[in-house]
PDB file of C-alpha atoms in Angstrom:
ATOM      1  CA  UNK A 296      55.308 137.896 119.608  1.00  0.00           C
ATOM      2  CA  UNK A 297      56.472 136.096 115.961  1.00  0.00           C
ATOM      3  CA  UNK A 298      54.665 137.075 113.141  1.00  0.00           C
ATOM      4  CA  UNK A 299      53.826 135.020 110.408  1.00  0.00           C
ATOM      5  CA  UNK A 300      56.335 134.824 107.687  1.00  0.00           C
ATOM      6  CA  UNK A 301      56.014 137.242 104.837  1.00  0.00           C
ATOM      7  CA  UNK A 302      54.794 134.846 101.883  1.00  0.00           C
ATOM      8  CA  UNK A 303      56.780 135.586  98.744  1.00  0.00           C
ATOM      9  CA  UNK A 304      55.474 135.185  95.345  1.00  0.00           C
ATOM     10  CA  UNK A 305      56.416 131.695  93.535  1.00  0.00           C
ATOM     11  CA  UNK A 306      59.568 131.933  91.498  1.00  0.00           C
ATOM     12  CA  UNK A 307      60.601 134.800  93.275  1.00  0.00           C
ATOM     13  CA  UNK A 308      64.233 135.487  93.591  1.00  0.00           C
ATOM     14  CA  UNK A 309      64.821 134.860  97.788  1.00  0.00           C
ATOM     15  CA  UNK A 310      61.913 132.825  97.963  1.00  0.00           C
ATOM     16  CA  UNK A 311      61.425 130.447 100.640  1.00  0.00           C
ATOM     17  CA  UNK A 312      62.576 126.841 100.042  1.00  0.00           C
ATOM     18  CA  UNK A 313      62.683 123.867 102.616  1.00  0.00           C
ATOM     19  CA  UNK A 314      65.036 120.936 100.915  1.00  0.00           C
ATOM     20  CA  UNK A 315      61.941 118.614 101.286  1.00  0.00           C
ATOM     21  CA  UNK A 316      60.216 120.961  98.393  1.00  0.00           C
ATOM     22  CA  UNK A 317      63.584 121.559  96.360  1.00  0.00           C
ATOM     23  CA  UNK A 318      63.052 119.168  92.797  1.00  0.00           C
ATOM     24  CA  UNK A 319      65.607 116.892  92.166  1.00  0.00           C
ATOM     25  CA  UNK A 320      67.924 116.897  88.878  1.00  0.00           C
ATOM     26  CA  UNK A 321      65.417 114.277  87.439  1.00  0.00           C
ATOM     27  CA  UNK A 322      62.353 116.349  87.693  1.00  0.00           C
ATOM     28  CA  UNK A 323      64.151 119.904  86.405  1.00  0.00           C
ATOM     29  CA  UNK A 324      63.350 119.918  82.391  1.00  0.00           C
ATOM     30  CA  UNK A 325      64.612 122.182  79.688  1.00  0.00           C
ATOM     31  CA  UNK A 326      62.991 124.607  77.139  1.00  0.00           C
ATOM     32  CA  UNK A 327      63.661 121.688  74.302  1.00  0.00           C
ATOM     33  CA  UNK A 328      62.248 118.763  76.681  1.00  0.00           C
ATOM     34  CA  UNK A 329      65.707 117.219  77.882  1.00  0.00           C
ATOM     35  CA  UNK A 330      66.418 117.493  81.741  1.00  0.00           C
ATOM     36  CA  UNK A 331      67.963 120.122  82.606  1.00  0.00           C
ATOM     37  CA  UNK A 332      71.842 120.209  84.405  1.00  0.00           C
ATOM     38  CA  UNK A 333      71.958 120.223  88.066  1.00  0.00           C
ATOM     39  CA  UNK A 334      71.646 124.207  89.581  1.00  0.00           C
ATOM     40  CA  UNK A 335      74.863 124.852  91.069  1.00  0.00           C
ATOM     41  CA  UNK A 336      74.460 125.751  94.888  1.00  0.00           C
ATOM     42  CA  UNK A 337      75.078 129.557  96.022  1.00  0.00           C
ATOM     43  CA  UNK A 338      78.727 130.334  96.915  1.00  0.00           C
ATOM     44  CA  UNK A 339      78.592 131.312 100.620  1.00  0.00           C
ATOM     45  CA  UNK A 340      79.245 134.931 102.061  1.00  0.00           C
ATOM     46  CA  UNK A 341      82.172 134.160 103.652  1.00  0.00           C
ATOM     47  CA  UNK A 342      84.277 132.722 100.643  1.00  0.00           C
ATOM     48  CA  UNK A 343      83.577 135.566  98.553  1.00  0.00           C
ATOM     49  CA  UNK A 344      84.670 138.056 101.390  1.00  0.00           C
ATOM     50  CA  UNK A 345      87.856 135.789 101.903  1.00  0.00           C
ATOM     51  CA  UNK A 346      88.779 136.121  98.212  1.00  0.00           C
ATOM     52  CA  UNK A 347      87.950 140.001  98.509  1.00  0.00           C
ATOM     53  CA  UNK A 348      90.652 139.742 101.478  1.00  0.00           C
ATOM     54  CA  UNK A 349      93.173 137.860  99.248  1.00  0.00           C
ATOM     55  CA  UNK A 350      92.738 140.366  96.700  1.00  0.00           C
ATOM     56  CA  UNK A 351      93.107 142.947  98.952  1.00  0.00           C
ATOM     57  CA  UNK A 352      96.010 141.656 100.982  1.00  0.00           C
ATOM     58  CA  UNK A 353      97.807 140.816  97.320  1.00  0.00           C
ATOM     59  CA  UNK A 354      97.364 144.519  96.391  1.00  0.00           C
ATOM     60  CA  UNK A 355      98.986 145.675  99.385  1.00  0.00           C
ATOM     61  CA  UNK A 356     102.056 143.366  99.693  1.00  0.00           C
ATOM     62  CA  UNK A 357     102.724 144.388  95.924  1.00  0.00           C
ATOM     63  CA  UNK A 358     102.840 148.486  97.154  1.00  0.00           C
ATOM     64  CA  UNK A 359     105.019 147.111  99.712  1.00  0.00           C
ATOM     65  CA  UNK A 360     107.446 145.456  97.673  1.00  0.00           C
ATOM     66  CA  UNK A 361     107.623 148.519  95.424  1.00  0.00           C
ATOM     67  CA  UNK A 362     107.582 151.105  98.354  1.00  0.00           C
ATOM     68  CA  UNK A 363     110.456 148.318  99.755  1.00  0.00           C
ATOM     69  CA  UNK A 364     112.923 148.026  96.940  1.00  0.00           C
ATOM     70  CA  UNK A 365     112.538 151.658  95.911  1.00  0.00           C
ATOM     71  CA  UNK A 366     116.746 153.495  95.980  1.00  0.00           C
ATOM     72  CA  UNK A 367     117.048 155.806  98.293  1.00  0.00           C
ATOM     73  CA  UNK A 368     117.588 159.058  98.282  1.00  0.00           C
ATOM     74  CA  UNK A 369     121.186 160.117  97.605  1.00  0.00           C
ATOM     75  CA  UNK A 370     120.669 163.486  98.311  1.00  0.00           C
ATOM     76  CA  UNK A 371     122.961 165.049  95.421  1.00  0.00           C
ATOM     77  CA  UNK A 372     126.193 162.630  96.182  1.00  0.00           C
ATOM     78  CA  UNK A 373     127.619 161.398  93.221  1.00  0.00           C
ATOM     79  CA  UNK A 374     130.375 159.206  92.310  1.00  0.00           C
ATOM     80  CA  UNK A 375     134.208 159.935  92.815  1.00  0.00           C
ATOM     81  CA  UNK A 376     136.298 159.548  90.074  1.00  0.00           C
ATOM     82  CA  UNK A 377     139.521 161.110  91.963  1.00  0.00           C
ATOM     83  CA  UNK A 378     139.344 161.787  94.916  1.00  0.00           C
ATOM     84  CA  UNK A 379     142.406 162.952  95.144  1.00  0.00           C
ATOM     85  CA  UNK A 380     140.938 165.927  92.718  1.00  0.00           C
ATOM     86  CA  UNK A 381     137.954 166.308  94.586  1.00  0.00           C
ATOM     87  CA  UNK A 382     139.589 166.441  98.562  1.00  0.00           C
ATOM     88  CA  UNK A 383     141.981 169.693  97.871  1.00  0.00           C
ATOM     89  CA  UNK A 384     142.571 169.825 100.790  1.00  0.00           C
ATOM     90  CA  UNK A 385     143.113 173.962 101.498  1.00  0.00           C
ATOM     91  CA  UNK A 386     143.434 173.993 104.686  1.00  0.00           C
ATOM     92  CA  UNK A 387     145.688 171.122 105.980  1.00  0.00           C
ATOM     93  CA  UNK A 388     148.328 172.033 102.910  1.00  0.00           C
ATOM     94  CA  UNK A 389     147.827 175.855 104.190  1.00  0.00           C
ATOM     95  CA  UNK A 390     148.592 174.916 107.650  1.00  0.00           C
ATOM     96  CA  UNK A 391     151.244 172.453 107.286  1.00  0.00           C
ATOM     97  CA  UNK A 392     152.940 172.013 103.620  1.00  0.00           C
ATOM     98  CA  UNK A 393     151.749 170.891 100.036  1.00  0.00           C
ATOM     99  CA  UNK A 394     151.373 167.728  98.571  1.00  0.00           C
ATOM    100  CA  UNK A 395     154.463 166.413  97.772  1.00  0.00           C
ATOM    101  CA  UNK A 396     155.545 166.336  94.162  1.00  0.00           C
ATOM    102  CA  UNK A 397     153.618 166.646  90.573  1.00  0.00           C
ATOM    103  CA  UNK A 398     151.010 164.544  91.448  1.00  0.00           C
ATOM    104  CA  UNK A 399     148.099 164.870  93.733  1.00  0.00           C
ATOM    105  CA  UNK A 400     148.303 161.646  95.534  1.00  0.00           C
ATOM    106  CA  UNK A 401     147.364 157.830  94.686  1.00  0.00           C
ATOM    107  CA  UNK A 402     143.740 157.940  93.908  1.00  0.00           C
ATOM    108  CA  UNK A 403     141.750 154.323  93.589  1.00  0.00           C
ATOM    109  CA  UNK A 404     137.861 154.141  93.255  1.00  0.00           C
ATOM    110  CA  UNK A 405     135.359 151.518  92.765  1.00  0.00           C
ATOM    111  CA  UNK A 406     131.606 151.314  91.472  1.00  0.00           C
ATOM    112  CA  UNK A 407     129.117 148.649  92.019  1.00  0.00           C
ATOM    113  CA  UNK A 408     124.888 149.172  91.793  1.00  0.00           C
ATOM    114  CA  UNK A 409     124.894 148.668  95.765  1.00  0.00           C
ATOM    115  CA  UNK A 410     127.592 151.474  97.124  1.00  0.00           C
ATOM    116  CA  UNK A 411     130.795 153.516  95.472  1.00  0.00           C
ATOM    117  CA  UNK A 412     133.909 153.961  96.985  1.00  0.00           C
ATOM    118  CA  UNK A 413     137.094 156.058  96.599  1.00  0.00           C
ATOM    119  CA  UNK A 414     139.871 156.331  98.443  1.00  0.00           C
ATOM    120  CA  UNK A 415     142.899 159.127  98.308  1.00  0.00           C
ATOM    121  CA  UNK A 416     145.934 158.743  99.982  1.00  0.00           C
ATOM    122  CA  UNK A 417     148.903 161.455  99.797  1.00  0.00           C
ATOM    123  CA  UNK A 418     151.829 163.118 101.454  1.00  0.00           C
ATOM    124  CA  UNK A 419     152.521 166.857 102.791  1.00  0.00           C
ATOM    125  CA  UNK A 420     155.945 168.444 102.819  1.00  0.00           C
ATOM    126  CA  UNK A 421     156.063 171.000 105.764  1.00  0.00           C
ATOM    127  CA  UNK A 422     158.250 174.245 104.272  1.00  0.00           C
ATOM    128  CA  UNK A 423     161.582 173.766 105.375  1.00  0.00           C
ATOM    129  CA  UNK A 424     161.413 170.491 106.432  1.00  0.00           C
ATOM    130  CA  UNK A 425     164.041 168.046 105.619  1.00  0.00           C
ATOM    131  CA  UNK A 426     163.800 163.926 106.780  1.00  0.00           C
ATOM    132  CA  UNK A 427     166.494 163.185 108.543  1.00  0.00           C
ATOM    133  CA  UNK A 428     168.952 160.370 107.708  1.00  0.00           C
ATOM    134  CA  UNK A 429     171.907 158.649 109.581  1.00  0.00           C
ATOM    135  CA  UNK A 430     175.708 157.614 108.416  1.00  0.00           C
ATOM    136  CA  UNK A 431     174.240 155.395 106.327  1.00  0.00           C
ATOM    137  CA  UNK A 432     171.648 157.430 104.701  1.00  0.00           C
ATOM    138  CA  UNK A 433     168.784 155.712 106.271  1.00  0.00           C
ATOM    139  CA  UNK A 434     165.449 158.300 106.587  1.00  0.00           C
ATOM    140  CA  UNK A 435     165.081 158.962 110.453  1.00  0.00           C
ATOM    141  CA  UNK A 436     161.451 159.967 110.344  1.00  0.00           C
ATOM    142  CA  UNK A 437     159.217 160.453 107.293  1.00  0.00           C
ATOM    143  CA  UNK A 438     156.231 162.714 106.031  1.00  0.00           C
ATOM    144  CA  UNK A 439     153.032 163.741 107.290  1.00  0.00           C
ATOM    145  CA  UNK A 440     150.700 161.648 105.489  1.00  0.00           C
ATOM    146  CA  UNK A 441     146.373 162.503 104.641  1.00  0.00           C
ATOM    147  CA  UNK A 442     144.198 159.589 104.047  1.00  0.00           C
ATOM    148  CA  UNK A 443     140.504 160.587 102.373  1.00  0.00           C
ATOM    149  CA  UNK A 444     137.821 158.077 102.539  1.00  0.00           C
ATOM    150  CA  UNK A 445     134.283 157.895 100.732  1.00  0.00           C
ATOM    151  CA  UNK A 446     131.740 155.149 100.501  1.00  0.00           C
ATOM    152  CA  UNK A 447     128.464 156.433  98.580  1.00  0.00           C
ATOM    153  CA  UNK A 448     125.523 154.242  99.853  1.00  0.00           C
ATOM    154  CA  UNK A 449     123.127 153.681  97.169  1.00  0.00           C
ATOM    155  CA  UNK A 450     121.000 150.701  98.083  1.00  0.00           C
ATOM    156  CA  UNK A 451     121.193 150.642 102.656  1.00  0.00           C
ATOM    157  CA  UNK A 452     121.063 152.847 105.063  1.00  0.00           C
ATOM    158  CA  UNK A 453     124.712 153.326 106.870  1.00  0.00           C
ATOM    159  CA  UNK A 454     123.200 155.604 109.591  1.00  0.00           C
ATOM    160  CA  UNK A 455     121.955 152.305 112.085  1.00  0.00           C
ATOM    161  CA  UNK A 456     125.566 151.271 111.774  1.00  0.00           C
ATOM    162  CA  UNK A 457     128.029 154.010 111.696  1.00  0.00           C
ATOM    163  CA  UNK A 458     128.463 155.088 115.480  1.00  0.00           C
ATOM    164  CA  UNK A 459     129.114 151.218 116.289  1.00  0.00           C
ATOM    165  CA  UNK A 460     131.649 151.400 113.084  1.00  0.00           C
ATOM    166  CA  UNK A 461     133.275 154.510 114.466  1.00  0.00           C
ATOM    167  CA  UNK A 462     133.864 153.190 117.968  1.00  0.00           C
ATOM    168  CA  UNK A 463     134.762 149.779 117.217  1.00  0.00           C
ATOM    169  CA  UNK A 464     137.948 151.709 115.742  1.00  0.00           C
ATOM    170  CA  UNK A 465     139.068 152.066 119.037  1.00  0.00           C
ATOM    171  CA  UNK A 466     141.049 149.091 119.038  1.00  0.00           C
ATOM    172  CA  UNK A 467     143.205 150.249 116.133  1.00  0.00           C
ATOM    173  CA  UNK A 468     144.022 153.271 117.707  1.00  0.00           C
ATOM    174  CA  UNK A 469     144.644 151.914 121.036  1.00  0.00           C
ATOM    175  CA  UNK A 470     142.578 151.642 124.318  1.00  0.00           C
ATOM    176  CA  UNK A 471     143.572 155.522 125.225  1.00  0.00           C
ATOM    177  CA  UNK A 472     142.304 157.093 122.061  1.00  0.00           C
ATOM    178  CA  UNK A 473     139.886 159.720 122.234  1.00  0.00           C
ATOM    179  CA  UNK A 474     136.723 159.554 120.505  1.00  0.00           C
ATOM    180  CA  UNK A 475     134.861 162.717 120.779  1.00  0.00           C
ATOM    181  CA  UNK A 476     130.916 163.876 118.702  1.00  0.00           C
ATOM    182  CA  UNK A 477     131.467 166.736 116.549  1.00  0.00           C
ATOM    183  CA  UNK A 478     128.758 168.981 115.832  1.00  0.00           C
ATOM    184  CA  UNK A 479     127.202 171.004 113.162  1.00  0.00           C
ATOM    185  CA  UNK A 480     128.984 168.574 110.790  1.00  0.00           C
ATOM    186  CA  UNK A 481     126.713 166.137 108.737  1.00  0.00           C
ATOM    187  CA  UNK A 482     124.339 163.760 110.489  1.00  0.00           C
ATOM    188  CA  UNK A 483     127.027 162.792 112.773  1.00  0.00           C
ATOM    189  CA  UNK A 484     130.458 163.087 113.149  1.00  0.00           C
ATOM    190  CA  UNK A 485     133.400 162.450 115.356  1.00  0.00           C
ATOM    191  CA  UNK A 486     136.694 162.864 115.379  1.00  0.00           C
ATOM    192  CA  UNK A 487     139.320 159.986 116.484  1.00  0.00           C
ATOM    193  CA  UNK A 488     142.920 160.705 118.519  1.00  0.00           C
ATOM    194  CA  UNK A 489     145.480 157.833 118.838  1.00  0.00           C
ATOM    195  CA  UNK A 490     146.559 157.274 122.062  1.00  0.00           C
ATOM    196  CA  UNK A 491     150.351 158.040 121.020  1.00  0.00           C
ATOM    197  CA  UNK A 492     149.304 161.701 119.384  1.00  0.00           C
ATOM    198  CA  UNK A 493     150.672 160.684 116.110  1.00  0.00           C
ATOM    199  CA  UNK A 494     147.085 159.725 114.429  1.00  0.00           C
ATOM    200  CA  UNK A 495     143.948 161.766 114.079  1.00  0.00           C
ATOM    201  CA  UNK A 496     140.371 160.809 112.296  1.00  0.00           C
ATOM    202  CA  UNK A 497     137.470 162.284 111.044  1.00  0.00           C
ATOM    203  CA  UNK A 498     134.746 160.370 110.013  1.00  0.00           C
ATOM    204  CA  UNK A 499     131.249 161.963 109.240  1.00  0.00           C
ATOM    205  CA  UNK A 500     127.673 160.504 107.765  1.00  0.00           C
ATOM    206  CA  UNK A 501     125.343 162.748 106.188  1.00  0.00           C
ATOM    207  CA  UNK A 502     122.811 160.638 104.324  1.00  0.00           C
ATOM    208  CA  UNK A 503     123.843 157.971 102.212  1.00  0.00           C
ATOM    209  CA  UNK A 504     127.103 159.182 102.578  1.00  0.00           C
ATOM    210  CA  UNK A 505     130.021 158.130 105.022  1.00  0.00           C
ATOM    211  CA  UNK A 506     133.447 160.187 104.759  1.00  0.00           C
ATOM    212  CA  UNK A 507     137.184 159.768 106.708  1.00  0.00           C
ATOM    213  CA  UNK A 508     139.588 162.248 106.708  1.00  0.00           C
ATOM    214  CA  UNK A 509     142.827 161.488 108.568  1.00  0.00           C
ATOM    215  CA  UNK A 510     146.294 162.876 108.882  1.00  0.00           C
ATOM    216  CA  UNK A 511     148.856 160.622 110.407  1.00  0.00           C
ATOM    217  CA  UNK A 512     151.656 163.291 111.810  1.00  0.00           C
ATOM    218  CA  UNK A 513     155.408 162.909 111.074  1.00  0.00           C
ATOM    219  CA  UNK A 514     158.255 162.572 113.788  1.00  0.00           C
ATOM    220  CA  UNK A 515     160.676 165.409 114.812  1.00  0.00           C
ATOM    221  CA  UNK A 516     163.998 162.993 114.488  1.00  0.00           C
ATOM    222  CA  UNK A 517     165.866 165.225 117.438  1.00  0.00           C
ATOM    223  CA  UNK A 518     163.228 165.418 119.811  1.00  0.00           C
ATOM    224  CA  UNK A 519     161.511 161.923 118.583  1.00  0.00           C
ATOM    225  CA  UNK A 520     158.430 163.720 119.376  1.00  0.00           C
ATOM    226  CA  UNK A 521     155.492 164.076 116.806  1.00  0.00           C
ATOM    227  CA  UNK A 522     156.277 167.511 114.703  1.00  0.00           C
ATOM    228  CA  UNK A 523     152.505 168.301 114.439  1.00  0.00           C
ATOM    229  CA  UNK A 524     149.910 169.337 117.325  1.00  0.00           C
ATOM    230  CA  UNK A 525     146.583 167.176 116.524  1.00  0.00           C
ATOM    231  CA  UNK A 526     144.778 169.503 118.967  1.00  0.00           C
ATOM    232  CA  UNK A 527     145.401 172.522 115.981  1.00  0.00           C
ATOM    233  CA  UNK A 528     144.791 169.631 113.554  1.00  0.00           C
ATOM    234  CA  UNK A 529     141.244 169.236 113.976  1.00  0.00           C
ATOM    235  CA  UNK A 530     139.676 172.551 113.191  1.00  0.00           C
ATOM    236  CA  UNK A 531     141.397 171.830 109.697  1.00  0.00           C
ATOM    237  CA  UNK A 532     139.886 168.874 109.210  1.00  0.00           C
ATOM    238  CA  UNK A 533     136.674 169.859 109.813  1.00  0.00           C
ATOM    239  CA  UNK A 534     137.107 172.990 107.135  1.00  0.00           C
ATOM    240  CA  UNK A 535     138.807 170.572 104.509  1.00  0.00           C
ATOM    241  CA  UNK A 536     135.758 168.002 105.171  1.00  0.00           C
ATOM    242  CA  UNK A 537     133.185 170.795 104.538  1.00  0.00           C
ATOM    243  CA  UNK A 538     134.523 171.816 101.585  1.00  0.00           C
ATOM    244  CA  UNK A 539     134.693 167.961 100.242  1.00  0.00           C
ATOM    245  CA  UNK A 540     131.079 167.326 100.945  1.00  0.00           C
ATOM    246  CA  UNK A 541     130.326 170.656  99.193  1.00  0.00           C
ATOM    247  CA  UNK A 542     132.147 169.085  95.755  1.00  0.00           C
ATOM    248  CA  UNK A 543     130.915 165.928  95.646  1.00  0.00           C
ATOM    249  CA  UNK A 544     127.678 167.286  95.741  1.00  0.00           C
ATOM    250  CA  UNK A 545     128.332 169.363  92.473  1.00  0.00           C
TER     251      UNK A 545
END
């Protein structure tokens, strides 16, 4: 059953209006006598809840820009300024021989607003350990050599990348090298062999942070053998990386 429709009082805000009753612009007149301007029609429902969305949807890309471009966390890493001071290296010299001569090693480091780097390469003399030379006085093998690696992360995140990083090495240190997952030891880690047992890696991320350690053995010039066991190696390299994440945290 339809009831009649509820009558609302003239001038009425919602009253009813067919657009055979609605006055035209001619017959509207002012307070003062002069006609009066055209009434602007209603703005539908739906634009005003399609600018509410745009609003909306503006708000929310902006959070997402900020929440987007925000740094990351470094999680206490700073910047190397020598490496060479801050990789001392306890262990390996302990184990095999000091650096050689007054200086520490050859220490280079970079800094940009997107990553830092630093790099410290040096030599170990065993105790006792003299390089060979023939009748001319040509060197017959040479030292043990450390390479230290760090690349501070302060815009990406190295972590999707690093295990494809690590293994693509593979083909520097030759299709029998071992690559093997450490444990216990950053966010990941793993340690590198060269197939010829001169050459062994360590490479670790923990955060924003990716470090190498590597010690490329020396050559016994009798035997022509390498002069260092990288099996005995790698428990060193694993203290001497410890204690490196430790100080470049202070």
């Amino acid at each position: 059953m339809i009831s009649e429709p509820e009558m609302v009082p003239e001038g009425h805000f919602g009253a009813a209006e067919f657009p055979s009753q609605r006055p035209s612009s001619d017959d509207l007149v002012a307070a003062d006598g002069e006609p009066a301007a055209p009434r602007r029609p209603p703005r539908p429902a739906w634009l005003w809840a399609l600018g509410g969305a745009a609003v909306a949807s503006a708000v929310w890309a902006g959070g997402l820009y900020v929440y987007g471009t925000a740094d990351p966390d470094l999680g206490g890493y700073r910047t190397s300024r020598d490496l060479c001071l801050d990789a001392e290296l306890k262990a390996l010299t302990a184990a095999i021989g000091e650096r050689t001569g007054d200086e520490r090693g050859s220490a280079w480091d970079s800094t940009h607003r997107t990553l830092d780097e630093a790099v410290c390469d040096t030599d170990l003399e065993p105790k006792g350990y003299e390089i060979p030379v023939d009748e001319d006085g040509n060197e017959m093998g040479s030292l043990p050599s450390v390479s230290v690696g760090y690349t501070l992360h302060k815009k990406t995140d190295p972590g999707p990348e690093f295990e494809g990083n690590v293994k693509a090495r593979r083909d520097m240190f030759g299709e029998q090298s071992v690559i093997r997952r450490v444990d216990g030891l950053g966010e990941q880690a793993f340690v590198l062999r060269d197939s010829e047992g001169v050459g062994i890696q360590l490479e670790v991320l923990d955060g924003q942070a990716v470090l190498r350690l590597s010690l490329t053995s020396y050559w016994d010039g009798e035997s022509g053998e390498p002069a260092v066991d990288l099996s005995e190696v790698e428990p060193l390299l694993v203290e001497d990386m410890r204690a490196l994440i430790v100080k470049l945290k202070n």
